[in-house]
């Protein structure tokens, strides 16, 4: 069974930084796209960033481009989200997710429990 466990959330002032981590277990990590999503209170879950299985390709939401960086360590089965220049509107529960088929051919089926990020103004 695939398990994803996020860590690294917390409270930070606007302009600050946080680094989220998501540790995966239960299957081969290096063959699957990994993504980060977030959900703010009263809003739908939205895409933040994704990274390909080999880390050769990344994609970002326009709202975080240039401020957030997604990376992965396949040996540690962990994906990271470095968040810089944080804004109050980045406040949300952040989730990592992975797909149900390798090499980008599936849908996001497996989700972590989420980690809260709160940015104060």
PDB file of C-alpha atoms in Angstrom:
ATOM      1  CA  UNK A   1       0.000   0.000   0.000  1.00  0.00           C
ATOM      2  CA  UNK A   2       1.375   3.393  -0.976  1.00  0.00           C
ATOM      3  CA  UNK A   3       1.867   5.756   1.937  1.00  0.00           C
ATOM      4  CA  UNK A   4       2.818   9.413   1.812  1.00  0.00           C
ATOM      5  CA  UNK A   5       3.771  11.358   4.920  1.00  0.00           C
ATOM      6  CA  UNK A   6       4.299  15.120   4.776  1.00  0.00           C
ATOM      7  CA  UNK A   7       6.302  17.189   7.228  1.00  0.00           C
ATOM      8  CA  UNK A   8       7.757  20.656   7.569  1.00  0.00           C
ATOM      9  CA  UNK A   9       4.690  22.843   7.796  1.00  0.00           C
ATOM     10  CA  UNK A  10       4.328  25.605  10.339  1.00  0.00           C
ATOM     11  CA  UNK A  11       3.801  29.286  10.995  1.00  0.00           C
ATOM     12  CA  UNK A  12       6.005  31.807   9.234  1.00  0.00           C
ATOM     13  CA  UNK A  13       5.937  35.540   8.613  1.00  0.00           C
ATOM     14  CA  UNK A  14       5.363  36.936   5.162  1.00  0.00           C
ATOM     15  CA  UNK A  15       8.588  36.918   3.191  1.00  0.00           C
ATOM     16  CA  UNK A  16       9.892  33.892   5.045  1.00  0.00           C
ATOM     17  CA  UNK A  17      10.668  30.376   3.893  1.00  0.00           C
ATOM     18  CA  UNK A  18       9.637  26.825   4.654  1.00  0.00           C
ATOM     19  CA  UNK A  19      10.684  23.471   3.272  1.00  0.00           C
ATOM     20  CA  UNK A  20       8.133  20.714   3.069  1.00  0.00           C
ATOM     21  CA  UNK A  21       9.067  17.060   2.731  1.00  0.00           C
ATOM     22  CA  UNK A  22       7.016  14.054   1.719  1.00  0.00           C
ATOM     23  CA  UNK A  23       8.307  10.562   2.431  1.00  0.00           C
ATOM     24  CA  UNK A  24       6.888   7.742   0.323  1.00  0.00           C
ATOM     25  CA  UNK A  25       6.725   4.034   0.940  1.00  0.00           C
ATOM     26  CA  UNK A  26       4.997   0.966  -0.409  1.00  0.00           C
ATOM     27  CA  UNK A  27       6.286   0.802  -3.979  1.00  0.00           C
ATOM     28  CA  UNK A  28       9.093   1.846  -6.302  1.00  0.00           C
ATOM     29  CA  UNK A  29       9.401   5.614  -5.908  1.00  0.00           C
ATOM     30  CA  UNK A  30      11.594   6.496  -8.849  1.00  0.00           C
ATOM     31  CA  UNK A  31       9.073   5.566 -11.553  1.00  0.00           C
ATOM     32  CA  UNK A  32       6.292   7.937 -10.526  1.00  0.00           C
ATOM     33  CA  UNK A  33       5.423  11.585 -10.926  1.00  0.00           C
ATOM     34  CA  UNK A  34       5.106  13.383  -7.599  1.00  0.00           C
ATOM     35  CA  UNK A  35       2.985  16.461  -7.018  1.00  0.00           C
ATOM     36  CA  UNK A  36       2.193  19.054  -4.391  1.00  0.00           C
ATOM     37  CA  UNK A  37      -1.290  20.484  -3.979  1.00  0.00           C
ATOM     38  CA  UNK A  38      -2.845  22.850  -1.448  1.00  0.00           C
ATOM     39  CA  UNK A  39      -6.240  23.696  -0.071  1.00  0.00           C
ATOM     40  CA  UNK A  40      -7.046  26.959   1.621  1.00  0.00           C
ATOM     41  CA  UNK A  41     -10.077  27.359   3.897  1.00  0.00           C
ATOM     42  CA  UNK A  42     -13.263  27.597   1.881  1.00  0.00           C
ATOM     43  CA  UNK A  43     -11.483  26.873  -1.394  1.00  0.00           C
ATOM     44  CA  UNK A  44     -10.998  23.862  -3.605  1.00  0.00           C
ATOM     45  CA  UNK A  45      -7.758  21.936  -3.659  1.00  0.00           C
ATOM     46  CA  UNK A  46      -5.380  23.372  -6.241  1.00  0.00           C
ATOM     47  CA  UNK A  47      -2.257  22.242  -8.012  1.00  0.00           C
ATOM     48  CA  UNK A  48       1.043  23.712  -6.833  1.00  0.00           C
ATOM     49  CA  UNK A  49       3.877  21.803  -8.523  1.00  0.00           C
ATOM     50  CA  UNK A  50       4.911  18.486  -9.965  1.00  0.00           C
ATOM     51  CA  UNK A  51       8.148  16.722 -10.759  1.00  0.00           C
ATOM     52  CA  UNK A  52       8.757  13.904 -13.197  1.00  0.00           C
ATOM     53  CA  UNK A  53      10.026  10.507 -12.100  1.00  0.00           C
ATOM     54  CA  UNK A  54      13.607  11.312 -13.103  1.00  0.00           C
ATOM     55  CA  UNK A  55      13.443  14.921 -11.852  1.00  0.00           C
ATOM     56  CA  UNK A  56      14.147  16.034 -15.401  1.00  0.00           C
ATOM     57  CA  UNK A  57      10.954  18.050 -15.652  1.00  0.00           C
ATOM     58  CA  UNK A  58       9.039  20.308 -13.286  1.00  0.00           C
ATOM     59  CA  UNK A  59       5.818  22.280 -13.610  1.00  0.00           C
ATOM     60  CA  UNK A  60       4.496  25.045 -11.366  1.00  0.00           C
ATOM     61  CA  UNK A  61       1.281  26.921 -10.856  1.00  0.00           C
ATOM     62  CA  UNK A  62       1.616  30.522 -11.971  1.00  0.00           C
ATOM     63  CA  UNK A  63       0.935  31.706  -8.436  1.00  0.00           C
ATOM     64  CA  UNK A  64       4.102  30.073  -7.076  1.00  0.00           C
ATOM     65  CA  UNK A  65       6.433  30.224 -10.075  1.00  0.00           C
ATOM     66  CA  UNK A  66       9.753  31.773  -9.159  1.00  0.00           C
ATOM     67  CA  UNK A  67       9.136  31.379  -5.412  1.00  0.00           C
ATOM     68  CA  UNK A  68       8.673  27.621  -4.924  1.00  0.00           C
ATOM     69  CA  UNK A  69      10.991  24.807  -6.006  1.00  0.00           C
ATOM     70  CA  UNK A  70      10.066  21.138  -6.151  1.00  0.00           C
ATOM     71  CA  UNK A  71      12.782  18.494  -5.977  1.00  0.00           C
ATOM     72  CA  UNK A  72      13.130  14.820  -5.203  1.00  0.00           C
ATOM     73  CA  UNK A  73      15.659  12.370  -3.829  1.00  0.00           C
ATOM     74  CA  UNK A  74      14.856   8.967  -5.265  1.00  0.00           C
ATOM     75  CA  UNK A  75      17.333   7.215  -2.986  1.00  0.00           C
ATOM     76  CA  UNK A  76      15.477   8.582   0.039  1.00  0.00           C
ATOM     77  CA  UNK A  77      12.037   8.213  -1.565  1.00  0.00           C
ATOM     78  CA  UNK A  78      11.303  11.795  -0.654  1.00  0.00           C
ATOM     79  CA  UNK A  79       9.966  14.813  -2.518  1.00  0.00           C
ATOM     80  CA  UNK A  80      10.514  18.360  -1.292  1.00  0.00           C
ATOM     81  CA  UNK A  81       8.877  21.724  -1.753  1.00  0.00           C
ATOM     82  CA  UNK A  82      11.093  24.699  -0.968  1.00  0.00           C
ATOM     83  CA  UNK A  83       8.875  27.726  -0.454  1.00  0.00           C
ATOM     84  CA  UNK A  84      10.479  31.180  -0.437  1.00  0.00           C
ATOM     85  CA  UNK A  85       9.034  34.691  -0.307  1.00  0.00           C
ATOM     86  CA  UNK A  86       5.904  33.333   1.290  1.00  0.00           C
ATOM     87  CA  UNK A  87       2.727  35.387   1.166  1.00  0.00           C
ATOM     88  CA  UNK A  88      -0.394  35.273   3.350  1.00  0.00           C
ATOM     89  CA  UNK A  89      -2.289  33.861   0.376  1.00  0.00           C
ATOM     90  CA  UNK A  90      -0.021  30.798   0.489  1.00  0.00           C
ATOM     91  CA  UNK A  91      -1.724  29.796   3.733  1.00  0.00           C
ATOM     92  CA  UNK A  92      -3.240  26.356   3.205  1.00  0.00           C
ATOM     93  CA  UNK A  93      -2.970  22.684   3.971  1.00  0.00           C
ATOM     94  CA  UNK A  94      -0.342  21.275   1.637  1.00  0.00           C
ATOM     95  CA  UNK A  95      -0.654  17.727   0.308  1.00  0.00           C
ATOM     96  CA  UNK A  96       1.732  15.582  -1.637  1.00  0.00           C
ATOM     97  CA  UNK A  97       0.323  13.100  -4.092  1.00  0.00           C
ATOM     98  CA  UNK A  98       1.432  10.462  -6.539  1.00  0.00           C
ATOM     99  CA  UNK A  99      -0.082   8.734  -9.501  1.00  0.00           C
ATOM    100  CA  UNK A 100      -1.456   5.236  -9.900  1.00  0.00           C
ATOM    101  CA  UNK A 101       0.580   4.434 -13.020  1.00  0.00           C
ATOM    102  CA  UNK A 102       4.279   5.010 -13.695  1.00  0.00           C
ATOM    103  CA  UNK A 103       5.942   7.455 -16.056  1.00  0.00           C
ATOM    104  CA  UNK A 104       3.189  10.054 -15.968  1.00  0.00           C
ATOM    105  CA  UNK A 105       0.513   7.848 -17.484  1.00  0.00           C
ATOM    106  CA  UNK A 106      -1.841   7.798 -14.487  1.00  0.00           C
ATOM    107  CA  UNK A 107      -3.977   9.979 -12.260  1.00  0.00           C
ATOM    108  CA  UNK A 108      -3.270  11.251  -8.770  1.00  0.00           C
ATOM    109  CA  UNK A 109      -4.676   8.503  -6.590  1.00  0.00           C
ATOM    110  CA  UNK A 110      -2.512   8.469  -3.474  1.00  0.00           C
ATOM    111  CA  UNK A 111      -2.469  11.412  -1.081  1.00  0.00           C
ATOM    112  CA  UNK A 112      -0.746  12.287   2.147  1.00  0.00           C
ATOM    113  CA  UNK A 113      -2.538  13.535   5.232  1.00  0.00           C
ATOM    114  CA  UNK A 114      -1.463  17.129   4.639  1.00  0.00           C
ATOM    115  CA  UNK A 115       0.626  19.637   6.533  1.00  0.00           C
ATOM    116  CA  UNK A 116      -0.553  23.098   7.562  1.00  0.00           C
ATOM    117  CA  UNK A 117       1.300  26.160   6.330  1.00  0.00           C
ATOM    118  CA  UNK A 118       0.280  29.495   7.830  1.00  0.00           C
ATOM    119  CA  UNK A 119       1.804  32.756   6.645  1.00  0.00           C
ATOM    120  CA  UNK A 120       1.180  35.794   8.818  1.00  0.00           C
ATOM    121  CA  UNK A 121       1.197  39.322   7.463  1.00  0.00           C
TER     122      UNK A 121
END
